[in-house]
Short mmCIF file of C-alpha atoms and ligand atoms in Angstrom, two decimals:
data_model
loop_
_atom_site.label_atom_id
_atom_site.label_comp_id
_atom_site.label_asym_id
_atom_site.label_seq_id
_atom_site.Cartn_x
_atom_site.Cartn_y
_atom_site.Cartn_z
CA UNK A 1 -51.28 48.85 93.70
CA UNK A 2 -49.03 51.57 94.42
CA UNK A 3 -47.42 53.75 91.35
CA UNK A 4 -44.01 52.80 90.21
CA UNK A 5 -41.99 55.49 91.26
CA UNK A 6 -43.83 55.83 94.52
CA UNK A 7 -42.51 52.19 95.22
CA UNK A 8 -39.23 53.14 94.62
CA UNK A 9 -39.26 56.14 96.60
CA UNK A 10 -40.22 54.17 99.57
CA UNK A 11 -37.28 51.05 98.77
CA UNK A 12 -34.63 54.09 98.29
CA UNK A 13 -34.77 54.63 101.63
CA UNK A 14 -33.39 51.63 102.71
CA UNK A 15 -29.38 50.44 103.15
CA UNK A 16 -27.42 47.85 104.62
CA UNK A 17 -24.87 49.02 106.32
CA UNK A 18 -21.74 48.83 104.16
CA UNK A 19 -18.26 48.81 106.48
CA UNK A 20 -15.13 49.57 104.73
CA UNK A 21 -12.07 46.60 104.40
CA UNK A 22 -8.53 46.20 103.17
CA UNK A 23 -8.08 43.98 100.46
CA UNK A 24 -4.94 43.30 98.21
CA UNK A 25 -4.22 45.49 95.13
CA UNK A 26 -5.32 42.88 92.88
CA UNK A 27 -8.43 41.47 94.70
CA UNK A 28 -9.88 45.51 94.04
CA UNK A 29 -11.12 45.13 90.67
CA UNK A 30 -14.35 45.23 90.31
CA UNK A 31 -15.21 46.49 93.78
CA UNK A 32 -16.19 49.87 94.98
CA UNK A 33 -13.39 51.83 96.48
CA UNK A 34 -14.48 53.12 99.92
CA UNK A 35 -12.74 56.23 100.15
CA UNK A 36 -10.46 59.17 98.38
CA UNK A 37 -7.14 58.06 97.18
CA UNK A 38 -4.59 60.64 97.30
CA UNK A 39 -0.75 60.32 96.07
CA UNK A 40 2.02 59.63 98.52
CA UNK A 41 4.13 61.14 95.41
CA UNK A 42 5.18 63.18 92.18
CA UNK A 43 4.69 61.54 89.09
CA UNK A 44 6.85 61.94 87.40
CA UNK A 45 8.40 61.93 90.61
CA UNK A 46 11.98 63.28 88.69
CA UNK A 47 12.63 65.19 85.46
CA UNK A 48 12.68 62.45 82.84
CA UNK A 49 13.05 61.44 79.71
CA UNK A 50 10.42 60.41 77.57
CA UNK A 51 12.10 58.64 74.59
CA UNK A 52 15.62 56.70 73.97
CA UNK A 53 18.00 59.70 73.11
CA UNK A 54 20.56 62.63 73.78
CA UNK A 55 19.92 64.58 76.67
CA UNK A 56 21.79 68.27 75.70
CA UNK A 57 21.28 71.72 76.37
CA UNK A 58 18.74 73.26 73.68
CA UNK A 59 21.39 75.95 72.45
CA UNK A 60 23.87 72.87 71.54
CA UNK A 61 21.14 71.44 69.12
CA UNK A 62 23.04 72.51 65.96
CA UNK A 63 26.22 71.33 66.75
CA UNK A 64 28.41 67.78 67.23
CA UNK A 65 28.40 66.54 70.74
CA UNK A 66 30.40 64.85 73.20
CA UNK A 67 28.70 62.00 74.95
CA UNK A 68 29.63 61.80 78.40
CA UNK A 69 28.10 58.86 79.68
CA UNK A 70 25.26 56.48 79.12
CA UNK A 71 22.41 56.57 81.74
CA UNK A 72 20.45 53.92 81.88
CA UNK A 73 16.55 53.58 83.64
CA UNK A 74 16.88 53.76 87.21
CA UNK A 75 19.94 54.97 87.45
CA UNK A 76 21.05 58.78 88.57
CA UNK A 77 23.27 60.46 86.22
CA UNK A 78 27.10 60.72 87.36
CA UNK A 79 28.41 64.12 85.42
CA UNK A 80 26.77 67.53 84.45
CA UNK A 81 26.11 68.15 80.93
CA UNK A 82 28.25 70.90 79.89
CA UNK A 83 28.61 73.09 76.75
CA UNK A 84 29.21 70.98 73.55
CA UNK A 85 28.41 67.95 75.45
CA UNK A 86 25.59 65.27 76.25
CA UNK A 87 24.88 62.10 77.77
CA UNK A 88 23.06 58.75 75.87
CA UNK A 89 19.92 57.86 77.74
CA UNK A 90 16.89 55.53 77.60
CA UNK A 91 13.35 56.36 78.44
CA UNK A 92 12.56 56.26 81.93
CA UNK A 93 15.78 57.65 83.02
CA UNK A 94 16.00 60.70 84.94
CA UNK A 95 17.53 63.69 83.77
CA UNK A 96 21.51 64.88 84.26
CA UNK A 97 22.29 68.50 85.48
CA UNK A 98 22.61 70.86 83.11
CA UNK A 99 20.47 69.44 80.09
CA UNK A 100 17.48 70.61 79.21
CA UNK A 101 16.64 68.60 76.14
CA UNK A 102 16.76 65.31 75.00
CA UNK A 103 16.63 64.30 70.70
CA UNK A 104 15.66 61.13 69.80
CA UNK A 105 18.17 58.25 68.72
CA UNK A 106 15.89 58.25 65.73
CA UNK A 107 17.30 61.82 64.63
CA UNK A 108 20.54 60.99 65.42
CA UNK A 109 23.75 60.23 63.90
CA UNK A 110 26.25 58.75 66.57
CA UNK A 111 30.20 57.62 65.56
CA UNK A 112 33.17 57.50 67.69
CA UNK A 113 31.31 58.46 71.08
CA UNK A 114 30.05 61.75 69.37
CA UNK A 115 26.49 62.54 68.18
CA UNK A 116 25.08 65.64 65.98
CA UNK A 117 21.09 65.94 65.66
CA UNK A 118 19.61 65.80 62.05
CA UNK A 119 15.79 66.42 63.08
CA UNK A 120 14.35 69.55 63.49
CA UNK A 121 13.70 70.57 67.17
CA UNK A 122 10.18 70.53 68.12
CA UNK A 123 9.65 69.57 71.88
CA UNK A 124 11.84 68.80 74.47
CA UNK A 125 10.82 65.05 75.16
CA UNK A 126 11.23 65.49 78.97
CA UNK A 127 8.41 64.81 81.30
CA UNK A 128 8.10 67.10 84.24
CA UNK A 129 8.53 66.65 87.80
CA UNK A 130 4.27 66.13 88.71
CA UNK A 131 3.61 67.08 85.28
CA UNK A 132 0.78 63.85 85.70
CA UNK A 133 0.42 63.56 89.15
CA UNK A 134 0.97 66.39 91.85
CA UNK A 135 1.81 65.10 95.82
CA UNK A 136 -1.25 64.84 97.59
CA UNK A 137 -3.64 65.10 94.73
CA UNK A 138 -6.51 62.92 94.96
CA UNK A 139 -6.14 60.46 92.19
CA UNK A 140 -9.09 58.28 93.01
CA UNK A 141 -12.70 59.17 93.76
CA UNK A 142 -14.40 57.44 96.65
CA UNK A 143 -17.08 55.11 94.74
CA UNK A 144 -15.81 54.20 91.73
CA UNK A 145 -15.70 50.71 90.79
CA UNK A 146 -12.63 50.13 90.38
CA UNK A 147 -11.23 48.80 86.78
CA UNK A 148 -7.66 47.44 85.67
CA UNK A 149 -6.64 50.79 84.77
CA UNK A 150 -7.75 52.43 88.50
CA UNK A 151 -5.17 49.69 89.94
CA UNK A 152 -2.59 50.58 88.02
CA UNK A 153 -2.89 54.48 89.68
CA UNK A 154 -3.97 52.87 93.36
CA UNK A 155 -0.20 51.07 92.62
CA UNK A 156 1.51 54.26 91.74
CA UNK A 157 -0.25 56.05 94.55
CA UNK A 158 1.48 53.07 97.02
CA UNK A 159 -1.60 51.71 98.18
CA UNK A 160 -0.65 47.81 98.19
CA UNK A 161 -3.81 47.20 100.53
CA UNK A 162 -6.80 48.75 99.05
CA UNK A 163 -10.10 50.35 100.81
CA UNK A 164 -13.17 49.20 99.65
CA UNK A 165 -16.99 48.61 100.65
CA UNK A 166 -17.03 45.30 102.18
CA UNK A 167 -19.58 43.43 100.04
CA UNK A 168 -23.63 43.17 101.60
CA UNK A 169 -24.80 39.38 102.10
CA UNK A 170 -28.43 39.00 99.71
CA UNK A 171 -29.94 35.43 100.32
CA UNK A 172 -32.20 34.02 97.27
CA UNK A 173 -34.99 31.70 97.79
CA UNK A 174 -36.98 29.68 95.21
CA UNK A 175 -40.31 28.90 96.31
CA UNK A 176 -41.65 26.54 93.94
CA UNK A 177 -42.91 22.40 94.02
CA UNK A 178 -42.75 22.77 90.62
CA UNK A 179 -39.09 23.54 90.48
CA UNK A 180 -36.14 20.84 89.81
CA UNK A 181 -32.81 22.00 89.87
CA UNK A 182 -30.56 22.72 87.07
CA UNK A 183 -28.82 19.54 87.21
CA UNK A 184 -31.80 17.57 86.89
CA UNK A 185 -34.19 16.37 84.57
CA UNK A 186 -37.72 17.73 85.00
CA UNK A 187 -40.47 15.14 85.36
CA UNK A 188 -43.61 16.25 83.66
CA UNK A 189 -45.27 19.38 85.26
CA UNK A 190 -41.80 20.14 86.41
CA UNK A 191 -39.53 22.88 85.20
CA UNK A 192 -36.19 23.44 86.54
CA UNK A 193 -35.47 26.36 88.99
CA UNK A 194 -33.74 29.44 86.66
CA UNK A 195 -34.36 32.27 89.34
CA UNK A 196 -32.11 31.83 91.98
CA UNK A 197 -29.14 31.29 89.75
CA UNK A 198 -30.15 34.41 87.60
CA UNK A 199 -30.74 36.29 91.05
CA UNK A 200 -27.28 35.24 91.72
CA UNK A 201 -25.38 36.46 88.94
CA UNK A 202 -27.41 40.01 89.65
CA UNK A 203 -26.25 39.76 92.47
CA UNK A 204 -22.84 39.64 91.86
CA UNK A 205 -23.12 41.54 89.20
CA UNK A 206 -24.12 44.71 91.67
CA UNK A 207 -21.34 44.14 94.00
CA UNK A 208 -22.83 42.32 96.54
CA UNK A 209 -21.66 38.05 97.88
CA UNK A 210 -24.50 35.83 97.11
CA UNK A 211 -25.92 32.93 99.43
CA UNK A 212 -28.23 30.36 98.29
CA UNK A 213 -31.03 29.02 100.33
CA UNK A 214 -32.42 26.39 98.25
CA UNK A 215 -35.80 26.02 96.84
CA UNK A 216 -38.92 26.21 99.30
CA UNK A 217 -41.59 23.81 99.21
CA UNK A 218 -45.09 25.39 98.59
CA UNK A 219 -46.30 24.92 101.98
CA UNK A 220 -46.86 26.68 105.36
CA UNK A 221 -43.49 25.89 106.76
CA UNK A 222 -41.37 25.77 103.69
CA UNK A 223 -40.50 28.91 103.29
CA UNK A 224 -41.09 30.06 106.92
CA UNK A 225 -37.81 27.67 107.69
CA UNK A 226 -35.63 29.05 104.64
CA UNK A 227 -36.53 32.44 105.21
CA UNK A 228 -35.51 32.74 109.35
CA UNK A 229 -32.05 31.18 108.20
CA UNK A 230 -31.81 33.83 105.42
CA UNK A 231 -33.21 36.62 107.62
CA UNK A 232 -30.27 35.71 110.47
CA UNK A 233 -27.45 35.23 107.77
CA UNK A 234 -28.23 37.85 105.43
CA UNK A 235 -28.58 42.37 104.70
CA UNK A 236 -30.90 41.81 101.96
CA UNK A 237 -32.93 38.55 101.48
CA UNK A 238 -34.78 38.01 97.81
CA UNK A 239 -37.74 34.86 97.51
CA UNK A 240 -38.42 34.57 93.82
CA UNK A 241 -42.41 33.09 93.68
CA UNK A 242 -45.38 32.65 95.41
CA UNK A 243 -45.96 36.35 95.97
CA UNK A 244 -49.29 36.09 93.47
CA UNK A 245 -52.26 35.38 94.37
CA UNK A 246 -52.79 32.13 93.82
CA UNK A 247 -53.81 29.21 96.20
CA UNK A 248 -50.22 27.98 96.88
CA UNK A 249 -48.58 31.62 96.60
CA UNK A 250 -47.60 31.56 100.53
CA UNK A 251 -44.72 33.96 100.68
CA UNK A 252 -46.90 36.82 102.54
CA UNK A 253 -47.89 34.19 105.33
CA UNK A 254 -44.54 33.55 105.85
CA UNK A 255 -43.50 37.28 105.90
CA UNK A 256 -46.43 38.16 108.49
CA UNK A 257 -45.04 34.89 110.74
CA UNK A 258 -40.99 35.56 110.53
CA UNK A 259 -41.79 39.72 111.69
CA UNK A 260 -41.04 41.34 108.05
CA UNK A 261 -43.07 44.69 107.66
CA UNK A 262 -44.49 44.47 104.54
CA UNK A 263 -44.19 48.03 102.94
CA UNK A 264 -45.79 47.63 99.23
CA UNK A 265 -47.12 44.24 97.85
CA UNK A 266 -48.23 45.57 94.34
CA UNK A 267 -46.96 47.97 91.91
CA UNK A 268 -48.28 49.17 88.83
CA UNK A 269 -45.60 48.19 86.40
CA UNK A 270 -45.44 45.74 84.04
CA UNK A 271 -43.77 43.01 84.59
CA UNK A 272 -43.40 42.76 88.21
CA UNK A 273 -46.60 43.71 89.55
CA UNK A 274 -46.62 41.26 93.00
CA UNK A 275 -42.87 42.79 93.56
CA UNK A 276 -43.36 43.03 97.22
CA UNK A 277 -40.86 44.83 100.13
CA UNK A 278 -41.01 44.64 103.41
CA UNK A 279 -38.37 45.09 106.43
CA UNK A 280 -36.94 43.51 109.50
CA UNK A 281 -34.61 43.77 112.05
CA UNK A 282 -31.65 41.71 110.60
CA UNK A 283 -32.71 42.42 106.49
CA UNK A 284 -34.06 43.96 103.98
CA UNK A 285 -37.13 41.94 101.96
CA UNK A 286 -37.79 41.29 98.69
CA UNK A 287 -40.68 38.84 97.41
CA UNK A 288 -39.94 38.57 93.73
CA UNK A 289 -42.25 37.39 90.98
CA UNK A 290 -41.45 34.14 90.16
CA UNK A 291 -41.51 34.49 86.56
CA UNK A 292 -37.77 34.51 85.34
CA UNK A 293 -38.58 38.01 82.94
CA UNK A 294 -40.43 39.59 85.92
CA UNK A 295 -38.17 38.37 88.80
CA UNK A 296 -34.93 40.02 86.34
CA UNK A 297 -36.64 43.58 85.75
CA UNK A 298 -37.62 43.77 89.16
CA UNK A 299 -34.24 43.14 90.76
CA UNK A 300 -32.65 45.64 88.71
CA UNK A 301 -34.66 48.30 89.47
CA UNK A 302 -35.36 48.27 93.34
CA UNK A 303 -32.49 45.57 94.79
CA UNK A 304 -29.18 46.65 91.98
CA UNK A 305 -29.57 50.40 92.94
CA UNK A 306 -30.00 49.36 96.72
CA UNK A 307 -26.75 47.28 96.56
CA UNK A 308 -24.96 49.92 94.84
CA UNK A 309 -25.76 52.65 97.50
CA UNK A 310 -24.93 50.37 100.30
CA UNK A 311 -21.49 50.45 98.86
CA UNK A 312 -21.34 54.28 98.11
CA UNK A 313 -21.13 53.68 94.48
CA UNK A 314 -21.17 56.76 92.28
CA UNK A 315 -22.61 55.35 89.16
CA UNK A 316 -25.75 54.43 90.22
CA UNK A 317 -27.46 52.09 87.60
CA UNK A 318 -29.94 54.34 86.13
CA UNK A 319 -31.77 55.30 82.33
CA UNK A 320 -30.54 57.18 80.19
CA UNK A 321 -32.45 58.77 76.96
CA UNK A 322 -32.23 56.77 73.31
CA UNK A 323 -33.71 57.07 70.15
CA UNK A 324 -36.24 54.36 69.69
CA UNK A 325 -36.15 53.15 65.90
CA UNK A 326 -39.20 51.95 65.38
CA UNK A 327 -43.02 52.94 66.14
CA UNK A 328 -44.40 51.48 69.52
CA UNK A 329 -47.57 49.97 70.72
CA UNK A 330 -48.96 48.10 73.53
CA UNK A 331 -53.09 47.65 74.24
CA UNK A 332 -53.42 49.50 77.94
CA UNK A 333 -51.46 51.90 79.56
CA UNK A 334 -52.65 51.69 83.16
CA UNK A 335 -49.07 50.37 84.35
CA UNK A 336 -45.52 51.44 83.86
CA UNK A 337 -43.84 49.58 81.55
CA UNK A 338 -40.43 48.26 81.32
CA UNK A 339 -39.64 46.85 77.73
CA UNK A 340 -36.82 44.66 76.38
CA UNK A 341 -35.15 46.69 73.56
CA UNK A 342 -31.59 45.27 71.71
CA UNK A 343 -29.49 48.40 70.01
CA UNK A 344 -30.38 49.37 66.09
CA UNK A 345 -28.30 50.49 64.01
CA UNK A 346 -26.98 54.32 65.02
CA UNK A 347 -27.33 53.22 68.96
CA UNK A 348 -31.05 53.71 68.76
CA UNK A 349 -33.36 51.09 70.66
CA UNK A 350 -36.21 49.09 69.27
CA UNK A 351 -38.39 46.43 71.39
CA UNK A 352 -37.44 42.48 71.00
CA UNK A 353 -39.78 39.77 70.44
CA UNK A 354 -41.07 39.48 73.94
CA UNK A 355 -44.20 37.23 74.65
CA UNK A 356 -44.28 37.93 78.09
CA UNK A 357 -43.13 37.43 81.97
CA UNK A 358 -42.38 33.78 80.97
CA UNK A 359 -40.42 34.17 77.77
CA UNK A 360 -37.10 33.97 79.21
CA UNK A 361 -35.10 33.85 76.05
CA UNK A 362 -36.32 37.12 75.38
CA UNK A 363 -33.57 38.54 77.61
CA UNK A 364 -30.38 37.33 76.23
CA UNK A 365 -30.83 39.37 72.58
CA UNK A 366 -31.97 42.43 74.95
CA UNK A 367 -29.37 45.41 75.32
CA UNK A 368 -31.79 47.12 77.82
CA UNK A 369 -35.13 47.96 79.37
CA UNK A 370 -37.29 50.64 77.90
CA UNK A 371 -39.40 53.27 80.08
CA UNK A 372 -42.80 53.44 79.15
CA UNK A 373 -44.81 55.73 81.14
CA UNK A 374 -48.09 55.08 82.78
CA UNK A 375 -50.75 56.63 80.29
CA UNK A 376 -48.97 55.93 77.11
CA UNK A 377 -49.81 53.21 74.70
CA UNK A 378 -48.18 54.71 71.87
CA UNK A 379 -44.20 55.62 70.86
CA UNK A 380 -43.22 57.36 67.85
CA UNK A 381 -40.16 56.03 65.67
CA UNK A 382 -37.37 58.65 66.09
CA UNK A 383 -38.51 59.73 70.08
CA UNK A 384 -36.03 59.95 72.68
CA UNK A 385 -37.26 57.28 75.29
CA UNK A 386 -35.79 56.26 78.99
CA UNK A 387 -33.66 53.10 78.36
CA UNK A 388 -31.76 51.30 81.05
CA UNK A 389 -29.11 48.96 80.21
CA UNK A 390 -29.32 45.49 81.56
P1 AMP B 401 -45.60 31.98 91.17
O1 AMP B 401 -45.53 33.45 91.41
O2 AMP B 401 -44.95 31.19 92.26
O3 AMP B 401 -46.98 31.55 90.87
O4 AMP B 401 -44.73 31.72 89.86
C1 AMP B 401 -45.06 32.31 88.62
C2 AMP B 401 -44.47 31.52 87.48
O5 AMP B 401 -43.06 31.55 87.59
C3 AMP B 401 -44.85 30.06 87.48
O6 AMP B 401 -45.05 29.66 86.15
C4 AMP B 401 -43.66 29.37 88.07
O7 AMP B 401 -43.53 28.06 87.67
C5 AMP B 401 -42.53 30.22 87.57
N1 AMP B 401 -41.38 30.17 88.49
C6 AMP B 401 -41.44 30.33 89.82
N2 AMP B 401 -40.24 30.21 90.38
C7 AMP B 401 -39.37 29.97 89.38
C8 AMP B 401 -37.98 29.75 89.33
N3 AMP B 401 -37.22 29.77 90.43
N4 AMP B 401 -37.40 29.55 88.11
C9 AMP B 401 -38.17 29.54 87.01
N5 AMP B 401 -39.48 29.74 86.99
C10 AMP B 401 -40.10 29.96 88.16
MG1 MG B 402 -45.10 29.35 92.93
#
């Protein structure tokens, strides 16, 4: 058994290669962008206007005005605003020469195709040349994920084709005779197969595509056969079961047969200890427990990190410190453990009813998964404790 972080120390330095691809605007979201955006332009890329109104020179503001024209959005202006004049525009619109204000039609009183201001001046309501946005700033960081509100910038910024990190194939096996798939209905000692569709949502989840290899039959070729087709297809291949030590736990055999280096079998954390890693020349290896609770923890500490480096991400999924709400207990403290918590009131933490590796609606009411470190058996209401959120 090999401590936590020492495990994770050794999976960190492994990554699929991640190559960078063009994708429509659109197709972006939720994807990491793959490299620094910079502007093409000023934004505003004119003086403009930022409300329906007069635009005027400032020293004209006390007295009844001329209107010269009416400028709409999009459209230049055709005259110069001159003493004792203005010209009617709408938001959007680009300044005329020789104003250098703009009132709003809300402090206005306009009759006979002259206006006179009855607010009191306070700013000028124009926005300036790359008063947001300056040519050739970088608007974008490389890694982000991008959101709906990054497009609409990568839009402004004129990048219709978008570059991001093309997305890392992970494979999931079941390995299971005891498993029936979702669709059916399980005959006694049968339960149905909830790993490799929660393995797939993770793995979506982190960014990556997901392939499905089926469920393995407990035997010496079962998952020898699945796992060589995963192995050619796939960066990062995940079995969920059979990594125990049981009679029928055969995941290791196959490993040893199909050429993956196993690099740790057994970790002291809890749940998750048979978490095994290995490598091989066309993927990276994960046997994960098969119980659903263990299988879950596991991937998002060692295989959601490694997806999200592959693809440059910034935001690494990581803990941050809470305030736990109530007291804490457990009986031994020999490994690490990682503890469902769901968010008290004032955003502290407190542990769900959890009955173990098995209990898989323990999960769903969870907001995230609580350090706690090898050693310690107790946790005091009001600490600050490492909390990731799942
Ligand atoms: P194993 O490590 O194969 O002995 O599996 C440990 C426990 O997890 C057993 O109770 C299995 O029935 C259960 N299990 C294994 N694979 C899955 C799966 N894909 N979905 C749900 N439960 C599973
Ligand atoms: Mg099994």
């Amino acid at each position: 058994m090999i401590p936590f972080e020492e495990a994770l120390a050794i999976s960190n330095k492994y990554n699929p290669v991640s190559k960078i691809e063009h994708i429509d605007l659109v197709s972006s979201l939720g994807r990491y962008l793959a490299e620094d955006i910079k502007s093409d332009i000023n934004m505003p890329p004119f003086n403009k206007t930022a409300v329906d109104g007069y635009a005027c020179r400032k020293a004209d503001l006390d007295r009844e005005l001329l209107i010269n024209e009416v400028i709409p959005a999009g459209v230049p202006a055709t005259m110069t605003v001159g003493e004792g004049q203005c010209a009617k525009i709408m938001t959007g619109a680009a300044m005329p020469p020789g104003a250098d204000w703009v009132f709003m039609v809300e402090d206005a009183v306009e009759k006979d195709g002259r206006v006179k201001f009855t607010g009191k001046a306070g700013k000028d309501n124009i926005a300036k040349l790359g008063e947001d946005i300056r040519k050739g700033d970088t608007v974008l960081r490389k890694g982000i994920l991008i959101r709906p509100q990054d497009i609409a910038v990568l839009a402004t910024a004129g990048k219709a084709r978008v570059p991001v990190a093309a997305r890392p194939v992970v494979g999931v096996i079941s390995t299971g005779n005891e498993l029936v798939e979702p669709g059916e209905k399980p005959a006694s000692s049968q339960i149905r197969n909830s790993n490799a569709y929660q393995l797939t949502a993770q793995v979506i989840r982190a960014g990556a595509d997901a392939s499905y290899f089926g469920i393995a039959a407990d035997d010496e070729t079962g998952t020898f056969t699945l796992l060589s087709k995963a192995l050619e297809e796939c960066d990062i291949v995940l079995l969920t079961g059979g990594v125990s030590m049981g009679d029928f736990d055969l995941v290791p055999g196959a490993f040893e047969k199909a050429g993956v280096k196993v690099l740790f079998d057994r970790i002291a954390v809890q749940p998750g200890k048979p978490t095994t890693f290995g490598v091989h020349e066309d993927a990276l290896v994960f046997g994960l427990p098969g119980n659903p609770v263990s299988s879950f923890v596991q991937f998002e500490m060692f295989v959601r990190p490694m997806i999200q480096r592959a693809m440059g991400a910034i935001d690494i999924a990581g803990f941050r410190k809470m305030q736990l709400a109530e007291n804490y207990e457990r009986k031994r403290g020999r490994r690490l453990a990682l503890v469902p918590v769901s968010l008290a009131e004032d955003m502290n933490v407190k542990p769900v009813e959890y009955h173990g590796s098995a209990h898989i609606n323990a999960l769903p009411g969870a907001y995230g998964l609580m350090k706690v470190p090898v050693g310690l058996t107790k946790l005091k209401k009001g600490e600050l404790v490492d909390v990731r959120q799942i």
